[in-house]
Amino acid sequence: MRCLPMPDSIHTPSVSERWLTIIGIGEDGPAGLGDAAKAAIAAAGLVFGGTRHLQLAAPLIAGETSAWLSPFETSVEAVVARRGKPTVVLASGDPFFFGVGATLSRRIDPVEMHVIPAPSSFSLAASRLGWPLQDVTVVSLHGRPVDLVRPHLQPGRRVLALTSDEKGPATLAHLLAETGFGGSRLTVLEALGGEQERLTRHVAAHFSDDVFHSLNVCGVEVTAGEGARILPLAGGLDDALFEHDGQITKREIRALTLSALSPRRGELLWDIGGGSGSIGIEWMLRDPAMRAIAIEQAPDRAARIGRNAAMFGVPGLAVVEGQAPQALAGLVTPDAIFIGGGGSEDGVMDAAIAALRPGGRLVANAVTIEMEAVLLAQYARLGGTLVRIDIARAAPIGNMVGWRPAMPVTQWSWVKS
C-alpha cells in the first residue's frame, strides 16, 4: 500500500486570524442560535447585516451595528477594512448557499473566517413539504429574473424557488400558467421558522390574490399541459422554439456545432453573428455556470436574441450590438468562439483567432462559397478539422414524398495551441 506524503505542517488558524464570524440566523432569532454564535455576537465590536437580521439579533448585540448599504460592494469594503478586529456578519440561513458568504469569500481568505450556518430556507421548505432535498431542484429568484426557472420546468419535477418579495409567488404562478404549466401545484411557504410562518397551497392557473410575506419560498410540483413549453435536455432544440427570421443555425447543424465547441463548465463563448442567438442559448443551457456573448450588428436581431434568451431561461446571455471585428474590442477573453455569420468580412477571422485564449476552441460554419474559401485557407494554414455536413429532409413532391436537400455546410474546428 502506498501512502501519500504528509504536508510538513498543518496550519491551524489562531483566534486572531479568524477575526470574521459569519452567522446564519433564522426567523426565530436568538432562540435558534447556539452558545458559540451568541458569544461571538456579544463580543463583536461591529455587527453587519440586513436591517431585519440586526433587529432579530438586537438583544445579543453589545457593539456597534451597520446595516448593508447600496451598492453592496460598499459594505463589503467596510467588512474587509475590519481585518484583524472581532467582527460579525449576520446572514439568512446558510451563508454559503446563495448567501453573503459566497460574496465575502472572494475578498477574504476562509482561514480568516469562522462560519456558523443555520438551516437554509430550502432545507426548511423541504422539511415542511417532506421532499428529499437531493431529489429537488433549487433555484434562487431573489433579485434575479423569474425566467431562470424555465429550464427546470420538466414534467414531474419538484422545484424550490426562493423569491424576492411578496409579489414573487404571483409572478411565478403567472409564468407557469402562460407557458402551459398552469396545472402545476404551487405551495407558498412564508417566514419559515418564525412566528408568522404559513403554508398555503395553490394551482398555478388559479392562483389566489392572497397577500404574502416578503420572505417566501415556493414549492412547485410541475405538471405540463397540452402545448407546454418543455425544453428538451438534448442538444439541437427544435427551431420552432426560437423566434427567428430565418437567420438561425438549424437544429441538426446546431447539435453538431455544440459538439464541436465542446462546452466545459464555466466557460465563456463568443457567438459572432448571433442571428437568433440559438448557439449561445444552447451553450448556456448546458450548465448554469456557462456564459456567452452574442455579437450581432442588426438591431432587430440583437433585440430578438435578448427575447429568446429570456424565453429559454438564460437571461444572462450578453448581447453586443455591433459589427465584428470592431465590436470585439474590449470583450472578455473567450474560451470558445463560434462564427456563424460575417466570418468572410475583412479582419473577422484574424481577430477571432487572436482573441481566443490558448487551448480555446474555434468553430466556424460556411454556407457561402466566400466563407468556405476562408475556412479552406485557415485549414491549410492552421490545420484543425474540416467537415462537410449535408442534410436532407423529406418533403412532398406532387402526391408523393422525396428528399429535399438543405444547403450543405462546411464546418472548420480548431484548437489554439
CSV table of C-alpha atoms in Angstrom, one decimal:
chain,number,residue,atom,x,y,z
A,1,MET,CA,0.0,0.0,0.0
A,2,ARG,CA,1.3,3.4,-1.0
A,3,CYS,CA,0.8,6.3,1.4
A,4,LEU,CA,0.5,9.9,0.2
A,5,PRO,CA,3.2,12.2,1.6
A,6,MET,CA,2.0,14.3,4.6
A,7,PRO,CA,2.5,18.1,4.5
A,8,ASP,CA,5.4,19.4,6.5
A,9,SER,CA,2.9,21.1,8.8
A,10,ILE,CA,-0.8,21.6,9.2
A,11,HIS,CA,-1.8,25.2,9.8
A,12,THR,CA,-4.4,25.7,12.5
A,13,PRO,CA,-5.8,29.3,12.4
A,14,SER,CA,-5.4,31.3,15.6
A,15,VAL,CA,-8.3,33.2,17.2
A,16,SER,CA,-6.9,36.5,15.9
A,17,GLU,CA,-6.7,35.1,12.4
A,18,ARG,CA,-10.3,34.1,12.5
A,19,TRP,CA,-11.5,37.7,13.1
A,20,LEU,CA,-14.6,37.4,11.0
A,21,THR,CA,-17.6,35.3,12.2
A,22,ILE,CA,-20.4,34.8,9.7
A,23,ILE,CA,-23.5,33.6,11.5
A,24,GLY,CA,-26.7,32.3,9.9
A,25,ILE,CA,-29.8,33.4,11.7
A,26,GLY,CA,-33.3,32.3,11.2
A,27,GLU,CA,-36.7,33.9,11.8
A,28,ASP,CA,-36.6,32.5,15.3
A,29,GLY,CA,-33.8,34.9,16.1
A,30,PRO,CA,-31.6,34.2,19.2
A,31,ALA,CA,-33.7,31.2,20.1
A,32,GLY,CA,-32.3,29.3,17.2
A,33,LEU,CA,-28.6,30.2,17.8
A,34,GLY,CA,-26.1,28.1,19.7
A,35,ASP,CA,-23.9,29.4,22.5
A,36,ALA,CA,-20.9,30.0,20.2
A,37,ALA,CA,-22.9,32.2,17.9
A,38,LYS,CA,-24.4,34.1,20.8
A,39,ALA,CA,-21.0,34.7,22.3
A,40,ALA,CA,-19.5,35.9,19.0
A,41,ILE,CA,-22.3,38.4,18.5
A,42,ALA,CA,-21.9,39.7,22.1
A,43,ALA,CA,-18.1,40.0,21.7
A,44,ALA,CA,-18.1,41.7,18.3
A,45,GLY,CA,-17.1,45.3,18.1
A,46,LEU,CA,-19.2,45.7,14.9
A,47,VAL,CA,-22.0,43.6,13.6
A,48,PHE,CA,-23.0,43.8,9.9
A,49,GLY,CA,-26.3,42.5,8.5
A,50,GLY,CA,-29.6,43.4,6.9
A,51,THR,CA,-31.9,45.5,8.9
A,52,ARG,CA,-34.1,42.5,9.7
A,53,HIS,CA,-31.1,40.5,10.8
A,54,LEU,CA,-29.9,43.2,13.1
A,55,GLN,CA,-33.4,43.6,14.6
A,56,LEU,CA,-33.6,39.8,15.3
A,57,ALA,CA,-30.2,39.7,17.0
A,58,ALA,CA,-30.6,43.1,18.8
A,59,PRO,CA,-30.8,41.5,22.3
A,60,LEU,CA,-27.4,40.0,21.9
A,61,ILE,CA,-25.5,42.9,20.3
A,62,ALA,CA,-23.2,44.9,22.6
A,63,GLY,CA,-21.1,46.7,19.9
A,64,GLU,CA,-22.0,48.9,17.0
A,65,THR,CA,-24.1,47.8,14.1
A,66,SER,CA,-24.0,48.5,10.4
A,67,ALA,CA,-26.9,47.7,8.0
A,68,TRP,CA,-26.0,46.7,4.5
A,69,LEU,CA,-25.5,49.7,2.2
A,70,SER,CA,-26.3,50.2,-1.5
A,71,PRO,CA,-24.3,49.4,-3.6
A,72,PHE,CA,-23.5,46.2,-1.6
A,73,GLU,CA,-19.8,46.4,-2.5
A,74,THR,CA,-19.5,49.5,-0.2
A,75,SER,CA,-20.4,47.2,2.7
A,76,VAL,CA,-18.0,44.5,1.5
A,77,GLU,CA,-15.2,47.1,1.6
A,78,ALA,CA,-16.2,48.1,5.1
A,79,VAL,CA,-16.0,44.4,6.3
A,80,VAL,CA,-12.6,44.0,4.7
A,81,ALA,CA,-11.4,47.1,6.4
A,82,ARG,CA,-12.1,45.5,9.8
A,83,ARG,CA,-9.4,42.8,9.2
A,84,GLY,CA,-8.0,41.6,12.5
A,85,LYS,CA,-10.8,43.1,14.7
A,86,PRO,CA,-13.6,40.9,16.0
A,87,THR,CA,-16.4,41.3,13.5
A,88,VAL,CA,-19.7,39.5,12.9
A,89,VAL,CA,-21.7,39.3,9.7
A,90,LEU,CA,-25.3,38.1,10.1
A,91,ALA,CA,-26.8,36.2,7.2
A,92,SER,CA,-30.0,34.4,6.3
A,93,GLY,CA,-29.8,30.7,7.0
A,94,ASP,CA,-26.8,29.1,5.3
A,95,PRO,CA,-24.4,31.9,4.4
A,96,PHE,CA,-22.8,29.8,1.6
A,97,PHE,CA,-26.0,28.8,-0.1
A,98,PHE,CA,-26.9,31.7,-2.3
A,99,GLY,CA,-25.7,33.9,0.6
A,100,VAL,CA,-23.4,36.6,1.6
A,101,GLY,CA,-20.6,34.1,2.5
A,102,ALA,CA,-20.0,33.4,-1.2
A,103,THR,CA,-19.5,37.2,-1.8
A,104,LEU,CA,-17.2,37.7,1.1
A,105,SER,CA,-15.1,34.7,0.3
A,106,ARG,CA,-14.0,36.4,-2.9
A,107,ARG,CA,-12.2,39.0,-0.8
A,108,ILE,CA,-11.5,37.3,2.5
A,109,ASP,CA,-9.5,34.0,2.9
A,110,PRO,CA,-11.6,31.3,4.5
A,111,VAL,CA,-8.8,30.8,7.1
A,112,GLU,CA,-9.8,34.2,8.5
A,113,MET,CA,-13.5,33.2,8.9
A,114,HIS,CA,-15.5,31.2,11.4
A,115,VAL,CA,-18.8,30.3,9.8
A,116,ILE,CA,-21.8,29.1,11.9
A,117,PRO,CA,-24.6,28.2,9.4
A,118,ALA,CA,-28.2,27.8,10.1
A,119,PRO,CA,-30.7,25.7,8.1
A,120,SER,CA,-31.3,27.4,4.7
A,121,SER,CA,-34.8,28.3,3.6
A,122,PHE,CA,-34.5,25.5,1.1
A,123,SER,CA,-33.8,23.0,3.9
A,124,LEU,CA,-36.7,24.3,5.9
A,125,ALA,CA,-39.1,24.2,2.9
A,126,ALA,CA,-38.1,20.6,2.0
A,127,SER,CA,-38.6,19.5,5.6
A,128,ARG,CA,-42.1,21.1,5.7
A,129,LEU,CA,-43.1,19.5,2.4
A,130,GLY,CA,-41.5,16.2,3.1
A,131,TRP,CA,-39.4,16.4,-0.1
A,132,PRO,CA,-36.0,14.7,-0.2
A,133,LEU,CA,-33.7,17.7,-0.9
A,134,GLN,CA,-31.3,15.7,-3.0
A,135,ASP,CA,-34.2,15.0,-5.4
A,136,VAL,CA,-35.4,18.6,-5.7
A,137,THR,CA,-34.2,21.4,-8.0
A,138,VAL,CA,-33.4,24.6,-6.1
A,139,VAL,CA,-33.3,27.9,-7.8
A,140,SER,CA,-32.8,31.4,-6.3
A,141,LEU,CA,-35.0,34.1,-7.9
A,142,HIS,CA,-34.1,36.6,-5.2
A,143,GLY,CA,-33.1,39.7,-7.1
A,144,ARG,CA,-32.9,37.6,-10.3
A,145,PRO,CA,-35.2,37.2,-13.3
A,146,VAL,CA,-38.0,34.7,-12.8
A,147,ASP,CA,-37.1,33.4,-16.3
A,148,LEU,CA,-34.3,31.4,-14.6
A,149,VAL,CA,-36.9,28.8,-13.6
A,150,ARG,CA,-37.8,28.0,-17.3
A,151,PRO,CA,-35.2,25.3,-18.0
A,152,HIS,CA,-36.3,23.4,-14.8
A,153,LEU,CA,-39.9,23.0,-15.9
A,154,GLN,CA,-39.9,19.3,-16.7
A,155,PRO,CA,-43.0,17.1,-16.1
A,156,GLY,CA,-43.0,15.6,-12.6
A,157,ARG,CA,-40.1,17.7,-11.4
A,158,ARG,CA,-40.1,19.3,-8.0
A,159,VAL,CA,-38.7,22.8,-7.8
A,160,LEU,CA,-38.0,25.0,-4.7
A,161,ALA,CA,-37.7,28.7,-5.7
A,162,LEU,CA,-36.7,31.5,-3.4
A,163,THR,CA,-38.4,34.7,-4.5
A,164,SER,CA,-37.6,38.4,-3.9
A,165,ASP,CA,-40.7,39.7,-2.2
A,166,GLU,CA,-44.4,39.4,-1.6
A,167,LYS,CA,-45.1,39.6,-5.4
A,168,GLY,CA,-42.8,36.7,-6.2
A,169,PRO,CA,-45.3,33.8,-5.9
A,170,ALA,CA,-47.8,35.5,-8.2
A,171,THR,CA,-45.1,36.3,-10.7
A,172,LEU,CA,-44.0,32.7,-10.7
A,173,ALA,CA,-47.6,31.4,-11.0
A,174,HIS,CA,-48.2,33.7,-14.0
A,175,LEU,CA,-45.1,32.4,-15.8
A,176,LEU,CA,-46.2,28.8,-15.1
A,177,ALA,CA,-49.7,29.4,-16.5
A,178,GLU,CA,-48.6,31.3,-19.6
A,179,THR,CA,-46.1,28.6,-20.6
A,180,GLY,CA,-48.5,25.6,-20.4
A,181,PHE,CA,-47.8,24.6,-16.8
A,182,GLY,CA,-50.9,26.1,-15.3
A,183,GLY,CA,-51.9,22.7,-13.7
A,184,SER,CA,-48.8,22.7,-11.5
A,185,ARG,CA,-49.3,22.7,-7.8
A,186,LEU,CA,-47.6,25.6,-6.0
A,187,THR,CA,-47.0,25.7,-2.3
A,188,VAL,CA,-46.1,29.1,-0.8
A,189,LEU,CA,-44.0,28.8,2.4
A,190,GLU,CA,-43.7,32.1,4.2
A,191,ALA,CA,-41.5,33.3,7.1
A,192,LEU,CA,-40.1,29.8,7.7
A,193,GLY,CA,-39.0,29.2,11.3
A,194,GLY,CA,-40.7,32.3,12.7
A,195,GLU,CA,-43.9,33.2,14.4
A,196,GLN,CA,-45.5,34.3,11.1
A,197,GLU,CA,-44.8,31.0,9.3
A,198,ARG,CA,-47.6,30.0,7.0
A,199,LEU,CA,-48.0,27.4,4.3
A,200,THR,CA,-50.7,27.7,1.6
A,201,ARG,CA,-51.4,25.5,-1.5
A,202,HIS,CA,-52.5,26.7,-4.9
A,203,VAL,CA,-52.9,25.7,-8.5
A,204,ALA,CA,-50.8,28.0,-10.8
A,205,ALA,CA,-53.6,28.7,-13.3
A,206,HIS,CA,-56.0,29.7,-10.4
A,207,PHE,CA,-53.6,31.5,-8.2
A,208,SER,CA,-55.2,33.4,-5.4
A,209,ASP,CA,-54.8,37.1,-4.8
A,210,ASP,CA,-53.7,36.5,-1.3
A,211,VAL,CA,-51.2,38.8,0.4
A,212,PHE,CA,-47.9,37.0,1.1
A,213,HIS,CA,-45.0,37.7,3.4
A,214,SER,CA,-42.0,39.2,1.7
A,215,LEU,CA,-39.9,36.2,2.9
A,216,ASN,CA,-41.1,33.2,1.0
A,217,VAL,CA,-40.1,30.1,-0.9
A,218,CYS,CA,-42.3,28.5,-3.5
A,219,GLY,CA,-42.5,24.7,-3.9
A,220,VAL,CA,-43.6,23.7,-7.4
A,221,GLU,CA,-44.8,20.3,-8.5
A,222,VAL,CA,-44.5,20.6,-12.2
A,223,THR,CA,-47.4,19.4,-14.4
A,224,ALA,CA,-47.3,20.0,-18.1
A,225,GLY,CA,-50.5,20.7,-20.0
A,226,GLU,CA,-51.1,20.4,-23.7
A,227,GLY,CA,-48.6,22.6,-25.6
A,228,ALA,CA,-46.4,23.3,-22.6
A,229,ARG,CA,-43.1,24.8,-23.5
A,230,ILE,CA,-40.8,21.9,-22.3
A,231,LEU,CA,-37.2,22.4,-23.2
A,232,PRO,CA,-35.7,19.0,-24.1
A,233,LEU,CA,-32.5,18.1,-22.4
A,234,ALA,CA,-30.7,17.0,-25.6
A,235,GLY,CA,-28.8,19.4,-27.8
A,236,GLY,CA,-30.3,20.6,-31.1
A,237,LEU,CA,-33.5,22.1,-29.9
A,238,ASP,CA,-36.5,22.4,-32.3
A,239,ASP,CA,-36.1,25.5,-34.5
A,240,ALA,CA,-39.8,26.3,-33.7
A,241,LEU,CA,-38.9,27.1,-30.1
A,242,PHE,CA,-36.9,30.1,-31.2
A,243,GLU,CA,-38.2,33.4,-32.5
A,244,HIS,CA,-36.2,33.9,-35.8
A,245,ASP,CA,-36.4,35.5,-39.2
A,246,GLY,CA,-34.7,32.5,-40.9
A,247,GLN,CA,-31.3,33.5,-39.7
A,248,ILE,CA,-30.8,30.5,-37.4
A,249,THR,CA,-28.4,27.6,-37.2
A,250,LYS,CA,-30.7,24.7,-37.9
A,251,ARG,CA,-31.2,22.1,-35.2
A,252,GLU,CA,-29.1,19.3,-36.8
A,253,ILE,CA,-26.2,21.6,-37.6
A,254,ARG,CA,-26.6,23.3,-34.2
A,255,ALA,CA,-26.2,19.9,-32.4
A,256,LEU,CA,-23.1,19.1,-34.4
A,257,THR,CA,-21.7,22.7,-33.8
A,258,LEU,CA,-22.2,22.4,-30.0
A,259,SER,CA,-20.5,19.1,-30.1
A,260,ALA,CA,-17.5,20.6,-31.9
A,261,LEU,CA,-17.4,23.6,-29.4
A,262,SER,CA,-17.1,21.1,-26.6
A,263,PRO,CA,-18.6,23.2,-23.7
A,264,ARG,CA,-16.9,22.9,-20.3
A,265,ARG,CA,-18.4,24.2,-17.1
A,266,GLY,CA,-18.0,27.9,-16.5
A,267,GLU,CA,-16.6,28.8,-19.9
A,268,LEU,CA,-17.3,31.9,-22.0
A,269,LEU,CA,-18.4,31.7,-25.6
A,270,TRP,CA,-18.4,34.4,-28.2
A,271,ASP,CA,-21.2,33.9,-30.8
A,272,ILE,CA,-20.1,36.1,-33.7
A,273,GLY,CA,-23.0,36.8,-36.0
A,274,GLY,CA,-25.6,35.8,-33.3
A,275,GLY,CA,-28.7,35.8,-35.6
A,276,SER,CA,-31.3,34.3,-33.3
A,277,GLY,CA,-28.9,33.5,-30.5
A,278,SER,CA,-29.5,29.8,-30.8
A,279,ILE,CA,-25.9,28.7,-30.4
A,280,GLY,CA,-25.2,30.9,-27.3
A,281,ILE,CA,-28.5,29.9,-25.8
A,282,GLU,CA,-27.9,26.2,-26.1
A,283,TRP,CA,-24.3,26.7,-24.8
A,284,MET,CA,-25.7,28.4,-21.7
A,285,LEU,CA,-28.3,25.7,-21.2
A,286,ARG,CA,-25.6,23.1,-20.7
A,287,ASP,CA,-24.8,24.3,-17.2
A,288,PRO,CA,-25.8,27.3,-15.0
A,289,ALA,CA,-22.2,28.4,-14.9
A,290,MET,CA,-21.9,28.8,-18.6
A,291,ARG,CA,-21.5,32.3,-20.1
A,292,ALA,CA,-22.0,33.7,-23.6
A,293,ILE,CA,-21.7,36.9,-25.5
A,294,ALA,CA,-23.7,37.2,-28.8
A,295,ILE,CA,-22.3,39.8,-31.3
A,296,GLU,CA,-24.9,40.9,-33.8
A,297,GLN,CA,-24.9,44.0,-36.0
A,298,ALA,CA,-28.6,44.1,-36.9
A,299,PRO,CA,-30.6,46.0,-34.1
A,300,ASP,CA,-33.8,43.9,-34.7
A,301,ARG,CA,-31.9,40.6,-34.4
A,302,ALA,CA,-29.9,41.8,-31.4
A,303,ALA,CA,-33.2,42.6,-29.7
A,304,ARG,CA,-34.6,39.2,-30.8
A,305,ILE,CA,-31.6,37.4,-29.2
A,306,GLY,CA,-32.4,39.0,-25.9
A,307,ARG,CA,-36.1,37.9,-26.1
A,308,ASN,CA,-35.0,34.3,-27.0
A,309,ALA,CA,-32.5,34.2,-24.1
A,310,ALA,CA,-35.3,35.2,-21.6
A,311,MET,CA,-37.7,32.6,-23.1
A,312,PHE,CA,-35.1,29.8,-22.7
A,313,GLY,CA,-34.3,30.8,-19.1
A,314,VAL,CA,-30.8,32.2,-19.8
A,315,PRO,CA,-31.3,35.9,-19.4
A,316,GLY,CA,-27.7,36.3,-18.6
A,317,LEU,CA,-26.7,35.9,-22.2
A,318,ALA,CA,-25.0,39.2,-23.1
A,319,VAL,CA,-25.8,40.9,-26.4
A,320,VAL,CA,-23.3,43.3,-28.1
A,321,GLU,CA,-24.9,45.2,-30.9
A,322,GLY,CA,-22.2,46.0,-33.5
A,323,GLN,CA,-20.2,44.7,-36.4
A,324,ALA,CA,-17.2,42.4,-36.0
A,325,PRO,CA,-14.3,42.8,-35.8
A,326,GLN,CA,-14.7,46.3,-34.3
A,327,ALA,CA,-17.4,45.1,-31.8
A,328,LEU,CA,-15.0,42.5,-30.4
A,329,ALA,CA,-12.7,45.1,-28.9
A,330,GLY,CA,-12.6,45.1,-25.1
A,331,LEU,CA,-14.7,42.0,-24.6
A,332,VAL,CA,-13.7,39.4,-22.0
A,333,THR,CA,-11.3,36.8,-23.5
A,334,PRO,CA,-13.3,33.8,-24.6
A,335,ASP,CA,-12.8,30.1,-24.1
A,336,ALA,CA,-14.6,29.3,-27.3
A,337,ILE,CA,-15.8,31.1,-30.4
A,338,PHE,CA,-18.4,30.3,-32.9
A,339,ILE,CA,-18.6,32.2,-36.2
A,340,GLY,CA,-21.9,31.7,-37.9
A,341,GLY,CA,-22.2,34.9,-39.8
A,342,GLY,CA,-19.9,37.6,-41.2
A,343,GLY,CA,-16.8,35.4,-41.0
A,344,SER,CA,-15.8,36.3,-44.6
A,345,GLU,CA,-15.6,40.0,-43.8
A,346,ASP,CA,-12.2,41.5,-43.6
A,347,GLY,CA,-10.4,41.0,-40.3
A,348,VAL,CA,-13.1,39.0,-38.6
A,349,MET,CA,-11.4,35.6,-38.6
A,350,ASP,CA,-8.0,37.1,-37.8
A,351,ALA,CA,-9.5,39.0,-34.8
A,352,ALA,CA,-11.3,35.9,-33.5
A,353,ILE,CA,-8.1,33.8,-33.7
A,354,ALA,CA,-6.1,36.4,-32.0
A,355,ALA,CA,-8.7,36.9,-29.2
A,356,LEU,CA,-9.0,33.2,-28.3
A,357,ARG,CA,-7.1,32.0,-25.3
A,358,PRO,CA,-4.6,29.2,-25.6
A,359,GLY,CA,-6.4,25.9,-25.6
A,360,GLY,CA,-9.6,27.6,-26.7
A,361,ARG,CA,-11.8,26.2,-29.5
A,362,LEU,CA,-13.0,27.9,-32.6
A,363,VAL,CA,-15.8,26.6,-34.8
A,364,ALA,CA,-16.9,28.3,-38.0
A,365,ASN,CA,-19.7,27.3,-40.3
A,366,ALA,CA,-19.9,28.2,-44.0
A,367,VAL,CA,-22.9,28.0,-46.4
A,368,THR,CA,-21.5,30.5,-49.0
A,369,ILE,CA,-18.6,30.0,-51.3
A,370,GLU,CA,-16.9,33.1,-50.0
A,371,MET,CA,-17.0,31.8,-46.4
A,372,GLU,CA,-16.0,28.3,-47.4
A,373,ALA,CA,-12.9,29.8,-49.2
A,374,VAL,CA,-11.9,31.5,-45.9
A,375,LEU,CA,-12.3,28.2,-44.0
A,376,LEU,CA,-10.3,26.2,-46.5
A,377,ALA,CA,-7.5,28.8,-46.3
A,378,GLN,CA,-7.5,28.6,-42.5
A,379,TYR,CA,-7.5,24.8,-42.6
A,380,ALA,CA,-4.5,24.9,-44.9
A,381,ARG,CA,-2.7,27.4,-42.7
A,382,LEU,CA,-3.5,26.1,-39.2
A,383,GLY,CA,-4.9,22.6,-39.5
A,384,GLY,CA,-7.8,21.5,-37.4
A,385,THR,CA,-10.8,19.6,-38.6
A,386,LEU,CA,-12.8,20.2,-41.7
A,387,VAL,CA,-16.2,18.6,-42.0
A,388,ARG,CA,-18.9,18.7,-44.8
A,389,ILE,CA,-22.4,18.4,-43.5
A,390,ASP,CA,-25.3,17.5,-45.8
A,391,ILE,CA,-28.8,17.3,-44.5
A,392,ALA,CA,-31.9,16.3,-46.5
A,393,ARG,CA,-35.5,16.4,-45.3
A,394,ALA,CA,-38.5,14.5,-46.5
A,395,ALA,CA,-40.9,16.8,-48.4
A,396,PRO,CA,-43.9,16.4,-50.7
A,397,ILE,CA,-43.3,16.0,-54.4
A,398,GLY,CA,-46.7,16.1,-56.0
A,399,ASN,CA,-48.7,13.3,-54.3
A,400,MET,CA,-45.5,11.6,-53.2
A,401,VAL,CA,-42.6,12.3,-50.8
A,402,GLY,CA,-39.0,12.8,-51.7
A,403,TRP,CA,-35.7,14.1,-50.2
A,404,ARG,CA,-35.2,17.8,-50.3
A,405,PRO,CA,-31.6,18.7,-49.6
A,406,ALA,CA,-30.7,21.7,-47.5
A,407,MET,CA,-27.7,23.9,-48.3
A,408,PRO,CA,-24.6,22.0,-47.4
A,409,VAL,CA,-22.5,23.3,-44.5
A,410,THR,CA,-18.7,23.3,-44.3
A,411,GLN,CA,-17.5,23.3,-40.7
A,412,TRP,CA,-14.0,24.1,-39.6
A,413,SER,CA,-13.0,23.3,-36.0
A,414,TRP,CA,-9.6,24.3,-34.5
A,415,VAL,CA,-7.9,24.3,-31.1
A,416,LYS,CA,-5.5,27.1,-30.4
A,417,SER,CA,-2.1,25.9,-29.1
